[in-house]
mmCIF file of C-alpha atoms and ligand atoms in Angstrom:
data_model
loop_
_atom_site.group_PDB
_atom_site.id
_atom_site.type_symbol
_atom_site.label_atom_id
_atom_site.label_comp_id
_atom_site.label_asym_id
_atom_site.label_seq_id
_atom_site.Cartn_x
_atom_site.Cartn_y
_atom_site.Cartn_z
ATOM 1 C CA UNK V 1 -37.460 13.055 -14.677
ATOM 2 C CA UNK V 2 -33.870 15.544 -15.287
ATOM 3 C CA UNK V 3 -31.059 16.033 -12.926
ATOM 4 C CA UNK V 4 -26.798 16.903 -12.853
ATOM 5 C CA UNK V 5 -25.215 14.551 -9.942
ATOM 6 C CA UNK V 6 -21.500 16.028 -9.176
ATOM 7 C CA UNK V 7 -18.530 13.164 -9.577
ATOM 8 C CA UNK V 8 -15.319 13.080 -10.665
ATOM 9 C CA UNK V 9 -13.713 10.503 -13.205
ATOM 10 C CA UNK V 10 -12.993 7.438 -11.997
ATOM 11 C CA UNK V 11 -9.932 7.084 -13.965
ATOM 12 C CA UNK V 12 -6.227 5.970 -12.107
ATOM 13 C CA UNK V 13 -5.430 9.922 -13.577
ATOM 14 C CA UNK V 14 -3.466 12.336 -12.460
ATOM 15 C CA UNK V 15 -6.442 14.655 -12.593
ATOM 16 C CA UNK V 16 -9.038 13.607 -11.052
ATOM 17 C CA UNK V 17 -11.328 15.329 -12.908
ATOM 18 C CA UNK V 18 -15.010 16.766 -11.589
ATOM 19 C CA UNK V 19 -17.271 15.964 -13.868
ATOM 20 C CA UNK V 20 -20.843 16.421 -13.821
ATOM 21 C CA UNK V 21 -23.383 13.750 -15.484
ATOM 22 C CA UNK V 22 -26.714 14.826 -16.305
ATOM 23 C CA UNK V 23 -29.560 11.917 -15.909
ATOM 24 C CA UNK V 24 -32.747 11.869 -17.443
ATOM 25 C CA UNK V 25 -35.557 9.227 -16.317
ATOM 26 C CA UNK V 26 -32.394 7.529 -15.018
ATOM 27 C CA UNK V 27 -30.529 7.500 -17.664
ATOM 28 C CA UNK V 28 -27.302 9.574 -18.239
ATOM 29 C CA UNK V 29 -27.047 11.335 -21.023
ATOM 30 C CA UNK V 30 -24.779 14.167 -20.686
ATOM 31 C CA UNK V 31 -20.901 14.864 -19.392
ATOM 32 C CA UNK V 32 -19.311 17.857 -18.832
ATOM 33 C CA UNK V 33 -16.074 18.602 -17.111
ATOM 34 C CA UNK V 34 -17.350 20.348 -13.345
ATOM 35 C CA UNK V 35 -15.547 24.358 -14.246
ATOM 36 C CA UNK V 36 -15.823 25.026 -10.727
ATOM 37 C CA UNK V 37 -12.963 22.547 -10.342
ATOM 38 C CA UNK V 38 -9.766 23.712 -9.902
ATOM 39 C CA UNK V 39 -7.936 21.833 -12.573
ATOM 40 C CA UNK V 40 -10.617 20.659 -14.437
ATOM 41 C CA UNK V 41 -12.075 23.930 -15.794
ATOM 42 C CA UNK V 42 -14.821 23.082 -17.334
ATOM 43 C CA UNK V 43 -13.635 20.245 -19.663
ATOM 44 C CA UNK V 44 -12.567 16.327 -19.822
ATOM 45 C CA UNK V 45 -9.898 14.113 -22.053
ATOM 46 C CA UNK V 46 -11.104 13.049 -24.880
ATOM 47 C CA UNK V 47 -11.458 9.567 -23.488
ATOM 48 C CA UNK V 48 -13.676 10.564 -20.938
ATOM 49 C CA UNK V 49 -15.414 12.893 -23.361
ATOM 50 C CA UNK V 50 -17.301 10.504 -24.689
ATOM 51 C CA UNK V 51 -17.337 7.980 -21.935
ATOM 52 C CA UNK V 52 -21.240 7.507 -22.372
ATOM 53 C CA UNK V 53 -20.827 5.368 -25.474
ATOM 54 C CA UNK V 54 -18.608 2.964 -23.125
ATOM 55 C CA UNK V 55 -21.488 3.209 -20.175
ATOM 56 C CA UNK V 56 -23.981 2.285 -22.856
ATOM 57 C CA UNK V 57 -22.333 0.388 -25.305
ATOM 58 C CA UNK V 58 -23.779 -2.949 -26.357
ATOM 59 C CA UNK V 59 -20.363 -4.681 -26.465
ATOM 60 C CA UNK V 60 -19.904 -4.271 -22.380
ATOM 61 C CA UNK V 61 -19.149 -6.781 -20.294
ATOM 62 C CA UNK V 62 -21.172 -6.663 -17.841
ATOM 63 C CA UNK V 63 -22.221 -10.006 -16.237
ATOM 64 C CA UNK V 64 -19.923 -12.462 -15.737
ATOM 65 C CA UNK V 65 -18.494 -14.685 -19.940
ATOM 66 C CA UNK V 66 -17.284 -18.110 -19.141
ATOM 67 C CA UNK V 67 -15.626 -19.873 -22.043
ATOM 68 C CA UNK V 68 -16.432 -22.886 -23.289
ATOM 69 C CA UNK V 69 -14.133 -25.586 -23.299
ATOM 70 C CA UNK V 70 -14.274 -26.541 -26.816
ATOM 71 C CA UNK V 71 -13.362 -23.006 -27.591
ATOM 72 C CA UNK V 72 -10.495 -22.553 -29.221
ATOM 73 C CA UNK V 73 -7.894 -19.788 -28.232
ATOM 74 C CA UNK V 74 -8.571 -17.444 -30.476
ATOM 75 C CA UNK V 75 -6.063 -18.628 -33.548
ATOM 76 C CA UNK V 76 -3.500 -20.169 -33.161
ATOM 77 C CA UNK V 77 -3.538 -19.679 -30.132
ATOM 78 C CA UNK V 78 -3.417 -16.327 -29.831
ATOM 79 C CA UNK V 79 -4.936 -12.960 -30.153
ATOM 80 C CA UNK V 80 -9.270 -11.997 -29.152
ATOM 81 C CA UNK V 81 -11.141 -15.048 -28.840
ATOM 82 C CA UNK V 82 -14.305 -14.189 -30.865
ATOM 83 C CA UNK V 83 -17.480 -13.316 -28.611
ATOM 84 C CA UNK V 84 -19.564 -17.314 -29.170
ATOM 85 C CA UNK V 85 -16.287 -18.532 -27.332
ATOM 86 C CA UNK V 86 -17.876 -17.583 -23.744
ATOM 87 C CA UNK V 87 -20.999 -17.976 -22.312
ATOM 88 C CA UNK V 88 -22.878 -15.898 -19.723
ATOM 89 C CA UNK V 89 -23.350 -17.467 -16.498
ATOM 90 C CA UNK V 90 -24.399 -16.712 -13.494
ATOM 91 C CA UNK V 91 -22.802 -14.641 -10.445
ATOM 92 C CA UNK V 92 -22.649 -17.199 -7.832
ATOM 93 C CA UNK V 93 -21.675 -20.072 -10.455
ATOM 94 C CA UNK V 94 -18.826 -17.215 -11.293
ATOM 95 C CA UNK V 95 -17.618 -17.017 -7.958
ATOM 96 C CA UNK V 96 -18.252 -21.004 -7.061
ATOM 97 C CA UNK V 97 -16.270 -21.714 -9.789
ATOM 98 C CA UNK V 98 -13.395 -19.669 -8.773
ATOM 99 C CA UNK V 99 -13.656 -20.049 -4.982
ATOM 100 C CA UNK V 100 -13.273 -24.162 -5.701
ATOM 101 C CA UNK V 101 -10.451 -23.341 -8.485
ATOM 102 C CA UNK V 102 -8.388 -21.208 -5.909
ATOM 103 C CA UNK V 103 -9.109 -23.612 -3.067
ATOM 104 C CA UNK V 104 -8.187 -26.987 -5.151
ATOM 105 C CA UNK V 105 -4.912 -25.250 -6.313
ATOM 106 C CA UNK V 106 -4.057 -23.680 -2.652
ATOM 107 C CA UNK V 107 -4.466 -27.478 -0.977
ATOM 108 C CA UNK V 108 -2.116 -29.251 -3.568
ATOM 109 C CA UNK V 109 0.429 -26.971 -4.079
ATOM 110 C CA UNK V 110 0.557 -23.895 -1.444
ATOM 111 C CA UNK V 111 -1.346 -20.602 -1.548
ATOM 112 C CA UNK V 112 1.672 -18.820 -2.634
ATOM 113 C CA UNK V 113 1.237 -20.870 -6.440
ATOM 114 C CA UNK V 114 -1.227 -18.226 -6.484
ATOM 115 C CA UNK V 115 -0.455 -14.806 -8.437
ATOM 116 C CA UNK V 116 -2.491 -12.275 -8.093
ATOM 117 C CA UNK V 117 -1.140 -9.502 -11.336
ATOM 118 C CA UNK V 118 -2.698 -5.789 -11.895
ATOM 119 C CA UNK V 119 -1.916 -2.705 -12.201
ATOM 120 C CA UNK V 120 -4.130 0.862 -12.853
ATOM 121 C CA UNK V 121 -7.075 1.404 -14.357
ATOM 122 C CA UNK V 122 -10.223 2.953 -12.272
ATOM 123 C CA UNK V 123 -11.169 3.089 -8.593
ATOM 124 C CA UNK V 124 -7.686 2.603 -7.806
ATOM 125 C CA UNK V 125 -7.628 2.970 -4.094
ATOM 126 C CA UNK V 126 -10.823 0.647 -3.990
ATOM 127 C CA UNK V 127 -10.222 -1.750 -6.559
ATOM 128 C CA UNK V 128 -6.230 -2.080 -6.847
ATOM 129 C CA UNK V 129 -5.144 -1.537 -3.110
ATOM 130 C CA UNK V 130 -7.471 -2.309 -1.105
ATOM 131 C CA UNK V 131 -9.930 -5.322 -0.358
ATOM 132 C CA UNK V 132 -7.832 -7.561 -3.245
ATOM 133 C CA UNK V 133 -4.777 -7.258 -1.540
ATOM 134 C CA UNK V 134 -6.365 -8.256 1.365
ATOM 135 C CA UNK V 135 -8.450 -11.096 -0.271
ATOM 136 C CA UNK V 136 -4.957 -12.504 -1.694
ATOM 137 C CA UNK V 137 -3.682 -11.763 1.699
ATOM 138 C CA UNK V 138 -5.573 -13.812 3.791
ATOM 139 C CA UNK V 139 -5.164 -16.034 1.034
ATOM 140 C CA UNK V 140 -1.779 -16.384 1.264
ATOM 141 C CA UNK V 141 -1.244 -16.440 -2.192
ATOM 142 C CA UNK V 142 2.638 -14.523 -3.327
ATOM 143 C CA UNK V 143 2.560 -10.952 -3.725
ATOM 144 C CA UNK V 144 3.209 -9.094 -6.240
ATOM 145 C CA UNK V 145 5.809 -6.689 -6.377
ATOM 146 C CA UNK V 146 4.411 -3.588 -9.032
ATOM 147 C CA UNK V 147 7.041 -1.899 -11.240
ATOM 148 C CA UNK V 148 6.065 -2.039 -14.502
ATOM 149 C CA UNK V 149 5.382 1.151 -14.200
ATOM 150 C CA UNK V 150 6.302 4.501 -12.461
ATOM 151 C CA UNK V 151 8.383 2.325 -9.446
ATOM 152 C CA UNK V 152 11.620 2.689 -10.709
ATOM 153 C CA UNK V 153 11.118 7.184 -10.865
ATOM 154 C CA UNK V 154 9.231 7.179 -7.486
ATOM 155 C CA UNK V 155 12.256 6.225 -6.042
ATOM 156 C CA UNK V 156 14.688 8.443 -7.806
ATOM 157 C CA UNK V 157 12.431 10.984 -6.565
ATOM 158 C CA UNK V 158 11.481 10.285 -2.601
ATOM 159 C CA UNK V 159 15.330 9.955 -2.848
ATOM 160 C CA UNK V 160 16.166 13.277 -3.439
ATOM 161 C CA UNK V 161 13.274 15.162 -1.594
ATOM 162 C CA UNK V 162 11.244 12.243 -0.104
ATOM 163 C CA UNK V 163 8.065 12.793 -0.594
ATOM 164 C CA UNK V 164 5.965 11.865 -3.458
ATOM 165 C CA UNK V 165 5.166 15.582 -4.025
ATOM 166 C CA UNK V 166 5.271 17.998 -6.689
ATOM 167 C CA UNK V 167 4.454 21.578 -7.887
ATOM 168 C CA UNK V 168 0.416 22.165 -7.954
ATOM 169 C CA UNK V 169 -0.562 22.160 -11.665
ATOM 170 C CA UNK V 170 -2.145 25.929 -10.609
ATOM 171 C CA UNK V 171 1.609 26.940 -9.999
ATOM 172 C CA UNK V 172 2.644 26.525 -13.466
ATOM 173 C CA UNK V 173 0.589 29.415 -14.936
ATOM 174 C CA UNK V 174 3.464 31.272 -12.570
ATOM 175 C CA UNK V 175 6.388 30.209 -14.195
ATOM 176 C CA UNK V 176 8.903 31.568 -16.086
ATOM 177 C CA UNK V 177 10.193 28.949 -17.336
ATOM 178 C CA UNK V 178 8.660 25.714 -17.829
ATOM 179 C CA UNK V 179 10.685 21.985 -18.775
ATOM 180 C CA UNK V 180 8.846 19.679 -20.299
ATOM 181 C CA UNK V 181 11.949 16.413 -19.743
ATOM 182 C CA UNK V 182 9.722 13.575 -21.630
ATOM 183 C CA UNK V 183 7.317 14.915 -21.170
ATOM 184 C CA UNK V 184 3.968 15.489 -23.428
ATOM 185 C CA UNK V 185 1.932 17.464 -21.988
ATOM 186 C CA UNK V 186 -0.581 18.478 -24.554
ATOM 187 C CA UNK V 187 -1.336 14.844 -25.586
ATOM 188 C CA UNK V 188 -1.016 13.368 -22.372
ATOM 189 C CA UNK V 189 -1.723 15.609 -19.545
ATOM 190 C CA UNK V 190 -4.796 17.433 -21.421
ATOM 191 C CA UNK V 191 -5.361 20.228 -17.300
ATOM 192 C CA UNK V 192 -1.958 20.577 -17.206
ATOM 193 C CA UNK V 193 -1.779 23.144 -20.821
ATOM 194 C CA UNK V 194 -3.907 26.072 -19.901
ATOM 195 C CA UNK V 195 -1.571 26.366 -16.798
ATOM 196 C CA UNK V 196 1.311 26.730 -19.330
ATOM 197 C CA UNK V 197 -0.474 28.297 -22.091
ATOM 198 C CA UNK V 198 -1.244 31.374 -19.162
ATOM 199 C CA UNK V 199 2.214 31.260 -18.286
ATOM 200 C CA UNK V 200 3.272 31.894 -22.220
ATOM 201 C CA UNK V 201 0.659 34.861 -22.585
ATOM 202 C CA UNK V 202 3.246 36.427 -19.688
ATOM 203 C CA UNK V 203 5.556 35.677 -21.376
ATOM 204 C CA UNK V 204 6.933 32.114 -20.270
ATOM 205 C CA UNK V 205 9.249 30.325 -22.315
ATOM 206 C CA UNK V 206 8.725 26.140 -22.621
ATOM 207 C CA UNK V 207 11.398 24.208 -23.421
ATOM 208 C CA UNK V 208 11.296 20.536 -24.435
ATOM 209 C CA UNK V 209 13.486 17.404 -23.901
ATOM 210 C CA UNK V 210 12.038 14.864 -25.534
ATOM 211 C CA UNK V 211 13.827 11.781 -28.041
ATOM 212 C CA UNK V 212 11.061 11.910 -29.511
ATOM 213 C CA UNK V 213 8.778 14.926 -31.730
ATOM 214 C CA UNK V 214 6.035 15.217 -30.345
ATOM 215 C CA UNK V 215 3.144 17.176 -30.259
ATOM 216 C CA UNK V 216 4.157 19.295 -27.066
ATOM 217 C CA UNK V 217 7.691 20.016 -28.675
ATOM 218 C CA UNK V 218 5.554 21.060 -31.887
ATOM 219 C CA UNK V 219 4.263 24.047 -29.931
ATOM 220 C CA UNK V 220 7.213 24.195 -27.740
ATOM 221 C CA UNK V 221 9.296 27.315 -27.930
ATOM 222 C CA UNK V 222 12.756 25.456 -27.662
ATOM 223 C CA UNK V 223 12.280 21.796 -28.921
ATOM 224 C CA UNK V 224 15.384 19.818 -27.990
ATOM 225 C CA UNK V 225 15.953 16.126 -29.108
ATOM 226 C CA UNK V 226 18.252 13.955 -26.621
ATOM 227 C CA UNK V 227 19.205 11.326 -28.070
ATOM 228 C CA UNK V 228 17.451 8.044 -25.263
ATOM 229 C CA UNK V 229 18.718 7.141 -22.335
ATOM 230 C CA UNK V 230 20.651 10.292 -21.655
ATOM 231 C CA UNK V 231 18.808 12.300 -19.410
ATOM 232 C CA UNK V 232 21.288 11.537 -16.698
ATOM 233 C CA UNK V 233 24.194 13.036 -18.278
ATOM 234 C CA UNK V 234 22.804 16.765 -19.380
ATOM 235 C CA UNK V 235 21.139 16.771 -15.907
ATOM 236 C CA UNK V 236 24.530 16.426 -14.355
ATOM 237 C CA UNK V 237 25.906 18.702 -16.686
ATOM 238 C CA UNK V 238 23.318 21.370 -16.503
ATOM 239 C CA UNK V 239 24.104 20.851 -12.394
ATOM 240 C CA UNK V 240 27.963 21.711 -13.872
ATOM 241 C CA UNK V 241 27.043 24.971 -15.412
ATOM 242 C CA UNK V 242 24.981 25.984 -12.352
ATOM 243 C CA UNK V 243 27.714 25.029 -9.923
ATOM 244 C CA UNK V 244 30.530 26.033 -11.629
ATOM 245 C CA UNK V 245 28.942 29.409 -13.119
ATOM 246 C CA UNK V 246 28.240 30.089 -9.353
ATOM 247 C CA UNK V 247 24.501 30.245 -9.910
ATOM 248 C CA UNK V 248 22.983 28.037 -7.995
ATOM 249 C CA UNK V 249 21.149 29.501 -4.549
ATOM 250 C CA UNK V 250 23.719 28.200 -1.735
ATOM 251 C CA UNK V 251 22.043 29.508 1.179
ATOM 252 C CA UNK V 252 18.971 27.515 -0.036
ATOM 253 C CA UNK V 253 21.780 24.808 -0.930
ATOM 254 C CA UNK V 254 23.392 25.228 3.125
ATOM 255 C CA UNK V 255 20.119 25.235 4.980
ATOM 256 C CA UNK V 256 18.216 22.570 2.688
ATOM 257 C CA UNK V 257 20.392 19.836 1.266
ATOM 258 C CA UNK V 258 22.987 17.684 1.690
ATOM 259 C CA UNK V 259 26.032 16.110 -0.041
ATOM 260 C CA UNK V 260 26.275 19.518 -1.945
ATOM 261 C CA UNK V 261 30.416 18.857 -1.827
ATOM 262 C CA UNK V 262 30.056 15.480 -3.669
ATOM 263 C CA UNK V 263 27.704 16.269 -6.236
ATOM 264 C CA UNK V 264 29.944 19.440 -7.406
ATOM 265 C CA UNK V 265 32.502 17.131 -7.066
ATOM 266 C CA UNK V 266 30.779 14.673 -9.717
ATOM 267 C CA UNK V 267 29.522 17.427 -12.080
ATOM 268 C CA UNK V 268 32.955 17.997 -12.940
ATOM 269 C CA UNK V 269 33.003 14.815 -14.794
ATOM 270 C CA UNK V 270 30.027 15.743 -17.057
ATOM 271 C CA UNK V 271 31.604 18.576 -18.707
ATOM 272 C CA UNK V 272 29.799 20.159 -21.701
ATOM 273 C CA UNK V 273 31.486 18.612 -25.140
ATOM 274 C CA UNK V 274 30.958 15.351 -23.359
ATOM 275 C CA UNK V 275 27.472 15.730 -21.857
ATOM 276 C CA UNK V 276 26.931 16.669 -25.801
ATOM 277 C CA UNK V 277 28.861 14.033 -27.423
ATOM 278 C CA UNK V 278 26.950 11.903 -24.815
ATOM 279 C CA UNK V 279 22.986 13.586 -24.973
ATOM 280 C CA UNK V 280 23.029 14.541 -29.135
ATOM 281 C CA UNK V 281 22.718 18.047 -27.269
ATOM 282 C CA UNK V 282 25.184 20.512 -28.409
ATOM 283 C CA UNK V 283 27.406 22.064 -25.336
ATOM 284 C CA UNK V 284 26.195 26.246 -26.426
ATOM 285 C CA UNK V 285 22.458 23.960 -26.130
ATOM 286 C CA UNK V 286 23.385 22.488 -23.146
ATOM 287 C CA UNK V 287 24.685 25.315 -21.476
ATOM 288 C CA UNK V 288 21.744 28.626 -22.654
ATOM 289 C CA UNK V 289 19.762 25.237 -21.116
ATOM 290 C CA UNK V 290 20.720 25.867 -18.143
ATOM 291 C CA UNK V 291 20.813 29.183 -17.435
ATOM 292 C CA UNK V 292 17.937 29.836 -18.649
ATOM 293 C CA UNK V 293 16.988 27.303 -16.213
ATOM 294 C CA UNK V 294 18.846 29.050 -13.712
ATOM 295 C CA UNK V 295 18.073 32.523 -14.021
ATOM 296 C CA UNK V 296 14.341 32.870 -15.818
ATOM 297 C CA UNK V 297 12.527 32.483 -13.007
ATOM 298 C CA UNK V 298 10.830 31.377 -11.773
ATOM 299 C CA UNK V 299 11.633 27.728 -12.710
ATOM 300 C CA UNK V 300 9.580 24.534 -13.635
ATOM 301 C CA UNK V 301 10.065 21.573 -14.669
ATOM 302 C CA UNK V 302 7.114 19.055 -15.576
ATOM 303 C CA UNK V 303 9.284 15.638 -15.714
ATOM 304 C CA UNK V 304 7.130 12.345 -16.697
ATOM 305 C CA UNK V 305 8.116 8.651 -16.379
ATOM 306 C CA UNK V 306 9.616 8.001 -19.756
ATOM 307 C CA UNK V 307 12.585 9.201 -18.988
ATOM 308 C CA UNK V 308 12.483 5.794 -16.406
ATOM 309 C CA UNK V 309 12.113 3.535 -18.423
ATOM 310 C CA UNK V 310 15.444 2.932 -19.045
ATOM 311 C CA UNK V 311 18.566 1.447 -17.958
ATOM 312 C CA UNK V 312 19.264 3.420 -14.439
ATOM 313 C CA UNK V 313 15.654 5.336 -15.352
ATOM 314 C CA UNK V 314 15.316 5.780 -11.716
ATOM 315 C CA UNK V 315 19.016 7.029 -11.273
ATOM 316 C CA UNK V 316 17.635 10.018 -13.662
ATOM 317 C CA UNK V 317 14.164 10.204 -11.596
ATOM 318 C CA UNK V 318 17.197 10.693 -9.022
ATOM 319 C CA UNK V 319 19.076 13.001 -11.694
ATOM 320 C CA UNK V 320 16.703 15.916 -12.465
ATOM 321 C CA UNK V 321 14.878 15.593 -9.251
ATOM 322 C CA UNK V 322 17.787 17.601 -7.686
ATOM 323 C CA UNK V 323 18.510 20.722 -10.237
ATOM 324 C CA UNK V 324 15.261 22.138 -9.124
ATOM 325 C CA UNK V 325 17.743 21.870 -4.963
ATOM 326 C CA UNK V 326 20.117 23.471 -6.476
ATOM 327 C CA UNK V 327 18.824 27.130 -7.767
ATOM 328 C CA UNK V 328 16.294 26.821 -4.993
ATOM 329 C CA UNK V 329 12.950 26.769 -7.106
ATOM 330 C CA UNK V 330 10.930 25.189 -4.378
ATOM 331 C CA UNK V 331 10.893 28.172 -2.611
ATOM 332 C CA UNK V 332 8.843 29.816 -5.617
ATOM 333 C CA UNK V 333 5.363 30.645 -6.147
ATOM 334 C CA UNK V 334 5.720 28.191 -10.057
ATOM 335 C CA UNK V 335 9.038 26.568 -8.835
ATOM 336 C CA UNK V 336 9.901 22.778 -8.609
ATOM 337 C CA UNK V 337 9.162 20.068 -10.562
ATOM 338 C CA UNK V 338 5.798 17.658 -10.576
ATOM 339 C CA UNK V 339 6.720 14.190 -11.487
ATOM 340 C CA UNK V 340 3.686 12.957 -9.322
ATOM 341 C CA UNK V 341 1.221 14.568 -6.774
ATOM 342 C CA UNK V 342 -0.231 11.517 -5.591
ATOM 343 C CA UNK V 343 1.386 11.927 -2.499
ATOM 344 C CA UNK V 344 -0.465 14.832 -1.420
ATOM 345 C CA UNK V 345 -3.439 12.463 -0.445
ATOM 346 C CA UNK V 346 -2.121 10.637 2.779
ATOM 347 C CA UNK V 347 -3.631 7.386 2.797
ATOM 348 C CA UNK V 348 -3.339 4.746 6.080
ATOM 349 C CA UNK V 349 -2.377 1.942 2.822
ATOM 350 C CA UNK V 350 -1.503 -0.770 6.066
ATOM 351 C CA UNK V 351 -5.148 0.005 7.056
ATOM 352 C CA UNK V 352 -6.690 -0.398 3.249
ATOM 353 C CA UNK V 353 -4.690 -3.525 2.568
ATOM 354 C CA UNK V 354 -3.809 -5.834 5.443
ATOM 355 C CA UNK V 355 -0.631 -7.029 5.056
ATOM 356 C CA UNK V 356 -0.937 -8.571 8.699
ATOM 357 C CA UNK V 357 -3.711 -11.056 7.095
ATOM 358 C CA UNK V 358 -0.230 -13.130 5.977
ATOM 359 C CA UNK V 359 0.186 -13.990 9.272
ATOM 360 C CA UNK V 360 -2.751 -16.067 9.769
ATOM 361 C CA UNK V 361 -2.254 -17.696 6.445
ATOM 362 C CA UNK V 362 1.354 -18.480 6.688
ATOM 363 C CA UNK V 363 2.061 -17.805 10.151
ATOM 364 C CA UNK V 364 4.754 -15.393 8.116
ATOM 365 C CA UNK V 365 4.813 -13.114 4.115
ATOM 366 C CA UNK V 366 4.188 -14.281 1.585
ATOM 367 C CA UNK V 367 6.656 -14.852 -1.595
ATOM 368 C CA UNK V 368 7.010 -12.001 -3.594
ATOM 369 C CA UNK V 369 6.840 -11.663 -7.457
ATOM 370 C CA UNK V 370 8.178 -9.094 -9.345
ATOM 371 C CA UNK V 371 5.624 -7.982 -12.382
ATOM 372 C CA UNK V 372 8.104 -7.334 -14.462
ATOM 373 C CA UNK V 373 9.150 -10.457 -14.217
ATOM 374 C CA UNK V 374 6.527 -11.813 -14.944
ATOM 375 C CA UNK V 375 7.835 -14.858 -18.066
ATOM 376 C CA UNK V 376 10.269 -15.505 -16.075
ATOM 377 C CA UNK V 377 8.508 -16.246 -13.136
ATOM 378 C CA UNK V 378 6.068 -18.934 -14.934
ATOM 379 C CA UNK V 379 8.733 -20.705 -15.787
ATOM 380 C CA UNK V 380 10.851 -21.148 -13.300
ATOM 381 C CA UNK V 381 10.057 -20.173 -10.549
ATOM 382 C CA UNK V 382 9.623 -23.955 -8.474
ATOM 383 C CA UNK V 383 9.092 -23.381 -5.199
ATOM 384 C CA UNK V 384 5.784 -23.500 -5.708
ATOM 385 C CA UNK V 385 5.381 -23.012 -9.388
ATOM 386 C CA UNK V 386 2.445 -20.383 -10.117
ATOM 387 C CA UNK V 387 -0.392 -22.234 -11.726
ATOM 388 C CA UNK V 388 -3.024 -19.680 -11.156
ATOM 389 C CA UNK V 389 -2.722 -16.636 -12.182
ATOM 390 C CA UNK V 390 -5.661 -13.637 -11.880
ATOM 391 C CA UNK V 391 -5.282 -11.224 -13.380
ATOM 392 C CA UNK V 392 -7.520 -8.088 -12.955
ATOM 393 C CA UNK V 393 -7.437 -4.182 -13.745
ATOM 394 C CA UNK V 394 -4.587 -5.471 -15.973
ATOM 395 C CA UNK V 395 -4.656 -6.315 -20.081
ATOM 396 C CA UNK V 396 -2.388 -8.298 -21.482
ATOM 397 C CA UNK V 397 -1.817 -11.724 -23.048
ATOM 398 C CA UNK V 398 0.295 -14.638 -22.117
ATOM 399 C CA UNK V 399 1.234 -17.065 -25.344
ATOM 400 C CA UNK V 400 0.494 -19.329 -22.566
ATOM 401 C CA UNK V 401 2.875 -22.335 -25.500
ATOM 402 C CA UNK V 402 5.513 -21.576 -23.623
ATOM 403 C CA UNK V 403 4.794 -21.886 -20.192
ATOM 404 C CA UNK V 404 6.824 -25.065 -19.028
ATOM 405 C CA UNK V 405 4.240 -24.675 -15.730
ATOM 406 C CA UNK V 406 0.618 -24.896 -16.970
ATOM 407 C CA UNK V 407 -1.838 -22.278 -15.579
ATOM 408 C CA UNK V 408 -5.299 -22.243 -15.025
HETATM 409 S S1 LIG A 501 -8.139 14.072 -17.698
HETATM 410 FE FE1 LIG A 501 -9.841 12.310 -18.142
HETATM 411 S S2 LIG A 501 -8.721 10.387 -17.104
HETATM 412 FE FE2 LIG A 501 -7.870 12.116 -16.052
HETATM 413 S S3 LIG A 501 -8.863 11.990 -14.659
HETATM 414 FE FE3 LIG A 501 -9.735 13.417 -15.996
HETATM 415 S S4 LIG A 501 -11.269 13.090 -17.331
HETATM 416 FE FE4 LIG A 501 -10.296 11.545 -15.661
#
């Protein structure tokens, strides 16, 4: 019997593609993007197009596998251990053993000696932001501050526009100036690309600002290589031109923004010759970029997380996010800025995660460990030391030889 199931891609990916899965005799035989989905538009990314190879791969781990006591932990304690190092056990055995060990660690050292460690993967709200949190909160385990990828940029964006929202992908088709700022759209944001192509067929220009000449940069109308970590200077240099040459939207600024006078004073510290020295982009090019951005409208910026992964990265996102507020491009179809659109779906996080369960376990909120400082946390935390690291939705290798406190 053959049928087609309408599904959604399970990856924690902003495109949230609609997927059509053909099922024959209980087995998925074909996968394709849903042509009726407004963003997927009938195609999937390279990773998910071949998903069935993984779903039915003989190498897929389908059962709990326990490392044999005698098995070495990879060559010299490093690397991926061979499959023979593991033995299959039942789900009951696995659950009992994990529960026994966690209980043992909690009894001996206190529940905060258990640290959950996770980030992104698939089915994010279910796998990594609801039942898992409840479990660890009820246990009284240490909390994890999930900072490793995007939090600096999120804070930078929210400090300007208040929410994690951005221009919808469909709107890019209406832009005349599109700036890909640290964003390899052609390689990593494939469902935005057709909208950009549509805009370019109507005469839009694509500008790429990136230290690395990505595939998107190669396709761009104008590529501006920028010195890494100098995005704040470039954004402030652009604002210097836009404000001093009266290219900003005074009406929009007066109605919808605060702090313009302070910004105007601040950008005077960023004259183009100085910004050019920092960024490696000529003063003439910065001037043209600012002028095109402010006048060839609608203008939209697709900024990605790269710019916030350097010193003062949150401030870089904050500076870039001010640009559309200055020229008032939020009021135009095809204007604005996109970093993330995840705030569009209003999940009640507190109801999903139930942080109040920590009160039951500890009578207070558990301590918070910054995931970006894991090495230091494993080596230096003492009251209590971390004795169990519970890794899920996360792939990484820790070299256990460098740990002061052995972890389970
Ligand atoms: S782009 Fe790929 S990973 Fe992202 S939602 Fe679509 S199919 Fe899934």
